[in-house]
């Protein structure tokens, strides 16, 4: 019972803070209506990007987990406070006038909606309730557990509990410390990291993945019924996506708590969505969130350092070629700066520590 | 160079059915007139494909990604593209025929792919941590009998211990620690005298081995003290 309560509180916490961060971001750029699903997703990218920057700096400065907890808590607190003050000043205490996230729901066949929700619930249930052994967890869960027990950030080996002598192990994880994000959440809510990883995260990650796909569907299809069909086929292709142990679907549905799975199944579609938003509407609001999203993506896995660059530059090169404007190419390069800096710092740190190895 | 690329892609151990479907989906997307996918996904994804399937880039990516070049295939988002093409195709049919087309497409996807929930080793968890109960039992035995434990254990015990309790130290894990010691503990036929010397050298005070593999009197002869056991594993103190 306590676990259900904590899960609900965690869900409200993460949605609430993401919403306030998204609202503040929208206000800064004087954007009026974007829909609250979009606000929450943008806010989520912002709070993840903040964590990425604070944690990466913290690892290099060798701060304790408690200091990071405090620092991140203060950052989120300030973010929410400013957002609430701005909201009261501009909108007053009144309820925000948002568009319904899913308009004309009655126009879509009930059975279709039911089937989509059934599949999403089934996938979430299977991931959150059932157990599937994965040896990678001996690293994922243990990093969070070790950070909590030792009150340090990556200084002790997750495999043995010994202080690390191989700096490669620290530097290769310094820029993708998703496990430490879970450790921080675990401390905030006093939930064992194993429970947070194995049970609670899939409940958040799988529906969030489909919400991102819904947003993508909004770009490609005008009618709601087509978007529901898209989700239906996505559910089906994911279920039959075990064509390889390393496919996106297998990562998404069987180990959705791992950073690389979240990146592959939720964050890449989100990045594609943001890139298409820029293609559709070229404004600062979209560029800045692409920049922040590229930072947030790296939090999940260091593979994102390369994949973000590949994806962003592919889109921007095509756009530059289509519009004959170098503006897209230059802005694309700016959005890749976090990846380049993090990648560069990682390589420099590794070479300086003299512990570089491949594989 | 191309053989290297194919070797790397073979790491995916993928069935070709889904990739044939993926290519067919692109044909559908490019064939159907005036769809947003052509504009926002077509050339961009083609460029991504050209980059990641370039043998020179593949070698560089493989080095940068620590021999996991296959992760770049994630960028292709095969499920989304297949689903998107399916909806585009579905839109070409009248309302009455949609159900039949949907079922046919479901059948094609089902045949090309592989069901996640069949033979994928899903099981009912024994507790809310999703850590086998026996592993938790082992952790409790260690904690109750040793204030500062440094453990050497057989697979898969070392996978689970620090997931449950990070106060317990291990001498080796999945990828780290004393790998020579790991080989000794994992060996089917163990030289317990030598094992004891190595464990003492590494300041290891707890040994966990499979009950089925041991003769208790033999172990006690070489300086191991029996602490407790679970259904499958025995916990020994290294004296």
XYZ file of C-alpha atoms in Angstrom:
598
model
C 0.000 0.000 0.000
C 2.787 2.408 0.965
C 4.471 1.673 -2.331
C 1.350 2.578 -4.317
C 1.079 5.816 -2.328
C 4.738 6.652 -2.891
C 4.376 5.888 -6.603
C 1.401 8.259 -6.824
C 3.297 10.973 -4.922
C 6.338 10.445 -7.157
C 4.169 10.689 -10.253
C 2.549 13.930 -8.997
C 5.984 15.293 -8.040
C 7.626 14.621 -11.383
C 4.585 15.757 -13.408
C 4.071 18.850 -11.242
C 7.672 20.016 -11.383
C 7.889 19.260 -15.102
C 4.708 21.235 -15.676
C 6.001 24.266 -13.752
C 9.344 24.109 -15.563
C 7.543 23.863 -18.915
C 5.193 26.710 -17.993
C 8.114 28.947 -17.010
C 9.920 28.116 -20.231
C 6.810 28.968 -22.232
C 6.442 32.291 -20.421
C 10.072 33.246 -21.017
C 9.489 32.928 -24.759
C 6.005 34.498 -24.616
C 4.361 31.460 -26.159
C 0.653 31.369 -25.384
C -0.749 27.899 -25.929
C 1.195 24.714 -26.485
C -0.925 22.169 -24.654
C -0.049 20.838 -21.244
C 1.313 17.491 -22.464
C 3.875 19.488 -24.399
C 4.582 21.691 -21.364
C 5.155 18.653 -19.156
C 7.460 16.974 -21.710
C 9.434 20.185 -22.197
C 9.620 20.655 -18.433
C 10.853 17.086 -18.033
C 13.627 17.755 -20.538
C 14.563 20.901 -18.608
C 14.739 19.225 -15.200
C 16.753 16.338 -16.650
C 19.128 18.784 -18.340
C 19.594 20.631 -15.029
C 20.406 17.350 -13.309
C 22.837 16.362 -16.053
C 24.782 19.617 -15.684
C 24.791 19.637 -11.886
C 25.667 15.974 -11.555
C 28.439 15.968 -14.174
C 30.017 18.991 -12.487
C 29.491 17.336 -9.095
C 31.292 14.161 -10.175
C 34.318 16.160 -11.328
C 34.273 18.253 -8.128
C 33.789 15.071 -6.041
C 30.819 16.413 -4.098
C 28.755 14.064 -1.940
C 25.352 12.678 -2.868
C 23.806 14.738 -0.073
C 25.232 17.937 -1.559
C 23.834 16.961 -4.950
C 20.462 16.227 -3.332
C 20.458 19.678 -1.776
C 21.682 21.430 -4.898
C 19.149 19.750 -7.154
C 16.362 20.272 -4.637
C 17.158 23.982 -4.435
C 17.281 24.256 -8.251
C 13.900 22.579 -8.635
C 12.489 24.657 -5.770
C 13.614 27.931 -7.355
C 12.297 26.815 -10.735
C 8.854 26.051 -9.280
C 8.763 29.177 -7.130
C 9.578 31.497 -10.029
C 7.077 29.654 -12.216
C 4.321 29.962 -9.588
C 5.047 33.666 -9.014
C 4.933 34.367 -12.755
C 1.749 32.369 -13.079
C 0.049 34.280 -10.250
C 1.199 37.600 -11.691
C 0.058 36.865 -15.228
C -2.872 34.459 -14.899
C -3.805 34.958 -11.250
C -5.022 31.976 -9.248
C -7.367 30.940 -12.001
C -7.144 27.569 -13.653
C -5.025 27.579 -16.785
C -7.001 27.553 -19.975
C -5.505 24.674 -21.833
C -6.748 22.878 -24.841
C -7.897 19.349 -24.176
C -4.925 17.075 -24.848
C -7.107 14.747 -26.878
C -9.781 16.668 -28.737
C -12.989 15.163 -30.164
C -12.362 11.854 -28.426
C -15.871 10.742 -29.378
C -14.972 10.839 -33.064
C -12.640 7.852 -32.594
C -14.108 4.372 -32.293
C -14.408 3.387 -28.646
C -13.071 -0.090 -29.318
C -9.914 1.346 -30.907
C -9.193 3.572 -27.879
C -9.957 0.685 -25.550
C -7.568 -1.593 -27.450
C -4.733 0.968 -27.367
C -5.176 1.611 -23.643
C -5.416 -2.127 -23.026
C -2.116 -2.773 -24.832
C -0.341 0.105 -23.069
C -1.631 -1.097 -19.680
C -0.633 -4.665 -20.517
C 2.894 -3.634 -21.484
C 3.243 -1.454 -18.398
C 1.918 -4.239 -16.183
C 4.243 -6.834 -17.690
C 7.230 -4.566 -17.234
C 6.356 -3.321 -13.760
C 4.956 -6.528 -12.307
C 6.750 -9.405 -13.999
C 10.391 -10.168 -13.561
C 12.974 -10.673 -16.261
C 16.539 -11.180 -15.182
C 19.094 -8.904 -16.760
C 22.714 -8.936 -15.665
C 23.140 -5.251 -16.602
C 21.187 -4.464 -13.465
C 24.184 -5.535 -11.419
C 25.619 -2.265 -12.645
C 22.499 -0.088 -12.965
C 20.854 -0.741 -9.630
C 24.154 -1.196 -7.820
C 25.450 2.249 -8.893
C 22.423 3.912 -7.293
C 22.689 1.675 -4.235
C 26.420 2.293 -3.862
C 25.979 6.065 -4.185
C 23.395 6.010 -1.393
C 25.453 3.774 0.905
C 28.740 5.617 0.420
C 27.251 9.117 -0.012
C 29.523 9.655 -3.001
C 29.117 10.033 -6.758
C 30.684 7.111 -8.643
C 33.768 7.064 -6.403
C 33.212 3.453 -5.388
C 32.886 0.519 -7.764
C 29.318 -0.704 -8.095
C 30.547 -4.260 -8.649
C 32.765 -4.600 -5.601
C 32.226 -1.615 -3.308
C 35.946 -0.821 -3.432
C 37.179 2.695 -4.121
C 37.787 3.050 -7.854
C 41.341 3.059 -9.082
C 40.413 2.822 -12.750
C 39.420 6.393 -13.639
C 38.017 5.188 -16.981
C 35.077 3.745 -15.071
C 34.293 7.154 -13.550
C 34.791 9.266 -16.645
C 32.784 7.059 -18.964
C 29.798 7.400 -16.617
C 30.359 11.000 -15.519
C 28.219 12.440 -18.301
C 25.459 9.858 -18.293
C 24.662 9.484 -14.602
C 21.038 8.385 -14.917
C 21.595 5.912 -12.088
C 22.506 8.823 -9.825
C 19.286 10.574 -10.842
C 17.455 7.502 -9.601
C 19.585 7.536 -6.434
C 18.536 11.147 -5.786
C 14.855 10.329 -6.364
C 15.293 7.267 -4.173
C 16.594 9.450 -1.344
C 13.830 12.059 -1.800
C 11.117 9.439 -1.524
C 12.889 6.911 0.671
C 12.331 4.074 -1.794
C 14.898 1.308 -2.304
C 16.617 1.840 -5.693
C 15.786 -1.734 -6.768
C 12.064 -1.002 -6.321
C 12.365 2.355 -8.038
C 14.191 0.852 -11.001
C 12.274 -2.383 -11.387
C 8.734 -1.389 -10.452
C 8.118 2.354 -10.463
C 10.156 3.554 -13.444
C 8.441 1.268 -16.008
C 5.077 2.680 -14.872
C 6.330 6.145 -15.810
C 8.551 5.314 -18.795
C 6.210 3.172 -20.922
C 3.209 5.556 -20.914
C 5.594 8.507 -21.412
C 6.996 6.744 -24.482
C 3.520 6.440 -25.972
C 2.738 10.071 -25.086
C 5.792 11.126 -27.099
C 4.590 8.954 -30.000
C 1.167 10.611 -29.686
C 2.859 14.010 -30.035
C 4.625 12.725 -33.147
C 1.293 11.438 -34.434
C -0.145 14.943 -34.057
C 2.400 16.179 -36.578
C 1.704 13.478 -39.124
C -2.038 12.994 -38.852
C -4.793 15.587 -38.680
C -7.480 13.219 -37.455
C -7.515 11.712 -33.989
C -8.598 8.341 -35.282
C -5.380 8.030 -37.305
C -3.295 8.884 -34.226
C -5.058 6.146 -32.278
C -4.331 3.722 -35.120
C -0.694 4.814 -34.985
C -0.537 4.003 -31.268
C -2.301 0.708 -31.890
C 0.248 -0.330 -34.495
C 3.060 0.906 -32.281
C 1.800 -1.268 -29.441
C 1.618 -4.218 -31.799
C 5.038 -3.671 -33.401
C 6.574 -3.268 -29.940
C 5.023 -6.527 -28.770
C 6.393 -8.302 -31.839
C 9.630 -6.345 -31.723
C 11.712 -9.067 -30.094
C 13.383 -9.812 -33.424
C 16.700 -9.097 -31.742
C 17.874 -8.993 -28.131
C 19.091 -5.469 -28.756
C 16.031 -4.018 -30.486
C 14.446 -0.824 -29.234
C 11.259 -2.731 -28.330
C 13.082 -5.291 -26.190
C 14.851 -2.514 -24.338
C 11.611 -0.557 -23.963
C 9.392 -3.368 -22.746
C 11.741 -5.601 -20.796
C 14.216 -3.198 -19.234
C 12.538 0.156 -19.478
C 14.265 1.364 -16.321
C 17.714 1.391 -17.882
C 18.980 4.704 -19.246
C 19.831 3.315 -22.674
C 16.299 1.902 -23.040
C 14.744 5.253 -22.141
C 17.020 6.990 -24.597
C 16.278 4.565 -27.439
C 12.509 4.315 -27.010
C 11.493 7.651 -25.536
C 14.216 10.172 -26.091
C 15.104 9.554 -29.741
C 11.419 9.970 -30.776
C 11.290 13.094 -28.582
C 14.373 14.495 -30.301
C 12.862 13.699 -33.725
C 9.672 15.476 -32.599
C 11.642 18.544 -31.538
C 13.552 18.565 -34.830
C 10.312 18.375 -36.812
C 8.913 21.211 -34.670
C 11.866 23.330 -35.804
C 11.229 22.368 -39.430
C 7.619 23.457 -39.001
C 8.160 26.526 -36.864
C 11.571 28.072 -36.796
C 11.713 30.086 -33.572
C 13.886 30.504 -30.484
C 11.418 28.544 -28.345
C 12.016 25.401 -30.415
C 15.773 25.876 -30.784
C 16.431 26.363 -27.073
C 14.409 23.299 -26.117
C 16.308 21.264 -28.726
C 19.539 22.473 -27.122
C 18.302 21.505 -23.630
C 16.947 18.177 -24.895
C 20.320 17.307 -26.377
C 21.832 17.863 -22.905
C 19.081 15.849 -21.218
C 19.528 12.933 -23.646
C 23.138 12.455 -22.599
C 21.981 11.851 -19.015
C 20.632 8.445 -20.073
C 23.595 6.984 -21.930
C 26.911 8.189 -23.266
C 25.968 6.763 -26.677
C 23.679 9.812 -26.872
C 26.761 12.005 -27.226
C 27.245 10.583 -30.728
C 23.650 9.795 -31.643
C 22.405 13.299 -30.772
C 24.974 14.785 -33.130
C 24.072 12.327 -35.920
C 20.358 12.994 -35.643
C 20.511 16.765 -35.219
C 23.028 17.242 -38.017
C 21.140 14.947 -40.415
C 18.024 17.075 -39.977
C 19.868 20.357 -40.148
C 21.884 19.434 -43.239
C 18.696 18.507 -45.084
C 17.015 21.717 -43.939
C 20.037 23.778 -44.998
C 19.997 22.065 -48.381
C 16.238 22.619 -48.772
C 16.150 26.275 -47.684
C 19.676 27.206 -48.833
C 20.089 28.952 -45.500
C 23.224 28.252 -43.401
C 21.241 29.413 -40.398
C 19.976 25.856 -39.817
C 23.422 24.337 -40.068
C 24.938 26.872 -37.641
C 22.103 26.491 -35.116
C 22.355 22.705 -35.454
C 26.052 22.931 -34.636
C 25.224 25.063 -31.583
C 22.780 22.375 -30.415
C 25.576 19.811 -30.765
C 27.948 21.833 -28.573
C 26.905 20.056 -25.315
C 27.595 16.676 -26.957
C 30.932 17.877 -28.298
C 31.971 19.379 -24.945
C 30.899 16.307 -22.957
C 32.475 13.932 -25.459
C 35.666 15.983 -25.561
C 35.874 16.243 -21.780
C 35.279 12.517 -21.467
C 38.074 11.681 -23.896
C 40.494 14.208 -22.372
C 39.759 12.909 -18.860
C 40.248 9.333 -19.962
C 43.508 9.998 -21.801
C 44.838 12.138 -18.944
C 44.061 9.419 -16.436
C 45.952 6.982 -18.688
C 43.330 4.290 -18.380
C 41.810 4.356 -21.847
C 40.600 1.065 -23.151
C 38.257 -0.011 -25.893
C 35.592 -2.575 -25.218
C 35.602 -2.746 -44.461
C 32.190 -4.036 -45.500
C 32.874 -7.380 -43.823
C 33.656 -5.468 -40.622
C 30.344 -3.595 -40.964
C 28.431 -6.841 -41.488
C 30.282 -8.421 -38.548
C 29.209 -5.517 -36.343
C 25.605 -5.682 -37.549
C 25.575 -9.429 -36.933
C 25.977 -8.620 -33.254
C 22.318 -7.599 -33.382
C 21.441 -11.254 -34.013
C 18.327 -9.956 -35.720
C 15.697 -11.792 -37.727
C 15.521 -10.267 -41.169
C 11.703 -10.188 -41.288
C 11.367 -6.900 -39.450
C 13.995 -5.227 -41.587
C 12.255 -6.328 -44.778
C 9.099 -4.820 -43.309
C 11.063 -1.675 -42.467
C 12.251 -1.263 -46.061
C 8.732 -1.994 -47.353
C 7.437 0.693 -44.973
C 9.771 3.260 -46.490
C 8.566 2.301 -49.956
C 4.974 2.892 -48.796
C 5.861 6.226 -47.152
C 7.631 7.468 -50.274
C 4.930 6.180 -52.655
C 1.896 7.669 -50.931
C 1.449 11.242 -52.086
C 1.347 14.285 -49.784
C 2.103 12.790 -46.437
C 4.045 14.660 -43.783
C 6.301 11.656 -43.235
C 7.874 12.125 -46.634
C 8.727 15.718 -45.781
C 9.824 15.347 -42.176
C 11.262 11.844 -42.092
C 12.209 10.763 -45.607
C 15.460 12.493 -46.543
C 16.527 12.973 -42.923
C 16.298 9.294 -42.043
C 17.896 8.359 -45.349
C 20.874 10.549 -44.440
C 21.045 8.966 -40.964
C 21.019 5.545 -42.662
C 23.744 6.542 -45.118
C 25.911 7.827 -42.270
C 25.555 4.887 -39.895
C 25.837 2.204 -42.583
C 28.971 3.769 -44.000
C 31.774 1.274 -43.240
C 34.301 3.964 -42.257
C 31.798 5.694 -39.971
C 30.843 2.292 -38.574
C 34.447 1.599 -37.543
C 34.730 5.028 -35.883
C 31.346 4.633 -34.170
C 32.312 1.189 -32.955
C 35.421 2.586 -31.283
C 33.539 5.545 -29.785
C 30.661 3.353 -28.600
C 32.917 0.783 -26.913
C 32.212 -1.997 -29.416
C 28.468 -1.435 -29.385
C 28.049 0.011 -32.853
C 24.721 -1.798 -33.077
C 23.267 0.881 -30.790
C 23.354 3.353 -33.668
C 20.617 1.261 -35.320
C 18.279 2.626 -32.622
C 18.215 5.878 -34.593
C 16.257 4.162 -37.371
C 13.192 3.774 -35.097
C 11.896 0.749 -36.968
C 8.701 0.333 -34.913
C 7.602 3.895 -35.486
C 8.328 3.775 -39.216
C 6.495 0.442 -39.655
C 3.501 1.740 -37.670
C 3.471 5.023 -39.526
C 3.484 3.251 -42.889
C 0.733 0.909 -41.682
C -1.521 3.871 -40.823
C -0.767 5.535 -44.171
C -1.752 2.327 -45.911
C -4.859 1.988 -43.781
C -5.953 5.493 -44.711
C -6.230 4.402 -48.339
C -9.153 2.135 -47.491
C -12.765 2.833 -46.719
C -14.113 2.512 -43.206
C -15.635 -0.928 -43.813
C -12.434 -2.442 -45.159
C -10.253 -0.924 -42.431
C -10.861 -3.741 -39.983
C -9.810 -6.407 -42.476
C -6.703 -4.421 -43.523
C -5.782 -3.882 -39.860
C -6.046 -7.591 -39.171
C -3.963 -8.426 -42.251
C -1.301 -5.904 -41.199
C -1.327 -7.329 -37.667
C -0.760 -10.760 -39.150
C 2.126 -9.555 -41.337
C 3.805 -7.756 -38.411
C 3.238 -10.794 -36.204
C 4.821 -13.120 -38.772
C 7.772 -10.827 -39.483
C 8.564 -10.189 -35.844
C 8.856 -12.214 -32.714
C 6.541 -11.996 -29.736
C 8.071 -10.334 -26.709
C 6.070 -12.317 -24.214
C 6.672 -15.792 -25.574
C 9.853 -17.556 -24.453
C 11.309 -14.347 -23.133
C 11.870 -15.585 -19.605
C 9.304 -13.461 -17.838
C 8.523 -14.802 -14.419
C 6.494 -13.908 -11.376
C 8.628 -11.888 -8.965
C 9.219 -13.262 -5.482
C 9.201 -9.836 -3.849
C 8.773 -6.147 -4.563
C 12.520 -5.658 -5.191
C 12.372 -8.195 -8.046
C 15.437 -9.828 -6.544
C 15.245 -13.594 -5.937
C 14.237 -14.333 -2.338
C 17.195 -16.670 -1.955
C 19.626 -13.839 -2.712
C 18.000 -11.648 -0.073
C 18.301 -14.581 2.332
C 22.025 -14.819 1.551
C 22.455 -11.064 2.163
C 20.709 -11.400 5.533
C 22.941 -14.357 6.504
C 26.052 -12.323 5.632
C 24.845 -9.233 7.509
C 23.922 -11.216 10.613
C 27.251 -13.014 10.766
C 29.794 -10.527 9.555
C 30.009 -6.813 10.322
C 32.343 -6.072 7.416
C 31.898 -8.606 4.664
C 34.079 -9.073 1.593
C 32.458 -11.762 -0.456
C 33.569 -14.115 -3.211
C 30.638 -15.940 -4.740
C 29.563 -18.039 -7.648
C 27.352 -16.771 -10.496
C 24.627 -15.452 -10.254
C 24.880 -14.544 -6.573
C 27.351 -11.718 -7.227
C 24.928 -10.216 -9.743
C 22.279 -9.703 -7.065
C 24.029 -8.988 -3.758
C 24.869 -5.332 -4.279
C 21.526 -4.664 -5.941
C 19.934 -5.438 -2.600
C 22.577 -4.293 -0.130
C 25.549 -2.158 -1.152
C 27.124 -2.372 2.315
C 28.306 -5.868 1.405
C 31.612 -5.742 -0.445
C 32.404 -8.143 -3.266
C 35.792 -9.196 -4.516
C 34.526 -9.447 -8.091
C 31.360 -8.644 -9.986
C 30.033 -8.982 -13.513
C 32.739 -6.803 -15.050
C 35.022 -5.695 -12.275
C 37.247 -6.852 -9.469
C 39.617 -9.780 -9.175
C 38.825 -11.744 -12.295
C 41.421 -14.446 -11.583
C 39.695 -15.118 -8.289
C 36.367 -15.240 -10.096
C 37.680 -17.974 -12.400
C 38.889 -19.952 -9.393
C 35.537 -19.736 -7.615
C 33.611 -20.504 -10.796
C 35.771 -23.524 -11.735
C 33.963 -26.856 -11.872
C 36.791 -28.576 -9.994
C 38.300 -26.393 -7.302
C 41.627 -26.674 -5.521
C 40.330 -25.524 -2.132
C 43.780 -25.191 -0.631
C 44.871 -22.783 -3.366
C 41.484 -21.059 -3.282
C 41.886 -20.445 0.455
C 45.342 -18.927 -0.100
C 44.007 -16.635 -2.826
C 40.948 -15.623 -0.785
C 43.163 -14.751 2.187
C 45.496 -12.790 -0.086
C 42.555 -10.767 -1.345
C 41.280 -10.227 2.235
C 38.073 -12.000 1.386
C 36.180 -13.293 4.433
C 33.047 -14.874 2.957
C 32.725 -17.560 0.293
C 29.408 -18.500 -1.288
C 29.227 -21.661 -3.359
C 26.619 -24.043 -4.676
C 25.609 -26.709 -2.206
C 25.526 -29.300 -4.951
C 29.207 -28.701 -5.794
C 30.762 -29.264 -2.357
C 31.686 -31.831 0.223
C 31.415 -29.920 3.552
C 34.089 -31.902 5.411
C 36.593 -31.225 2.623
C 35.989 -27.480 2.839
C 36.365 -27.385 6.611
C 39.694 -29.198 6.258
C 41.100 -26.258 4.274
C 40.080 -23.466 6.656
C 36.496 -22.658 5.740
C 33.858 -22.420 8.471
C 30.256 -23.200 7.590
C 27.916 -20.337 8.544
C 24.545 -21.146 7.019
C 22.921 -22.271 3.814
C 19.907 -21.614 1.630
C 18.194 -24.071 -0.678
C 20.943 -23.889 -3.315
C 23.903 -22.084 -1.768
C 26.223 -22.482 1.219
C 27.809 -19.531 3.005
C 31.319 -20.113 4.425
C 33.588 -17.927 6.494
C 37.191 -17.828 5.300
C 39.306 -18.319 8.423
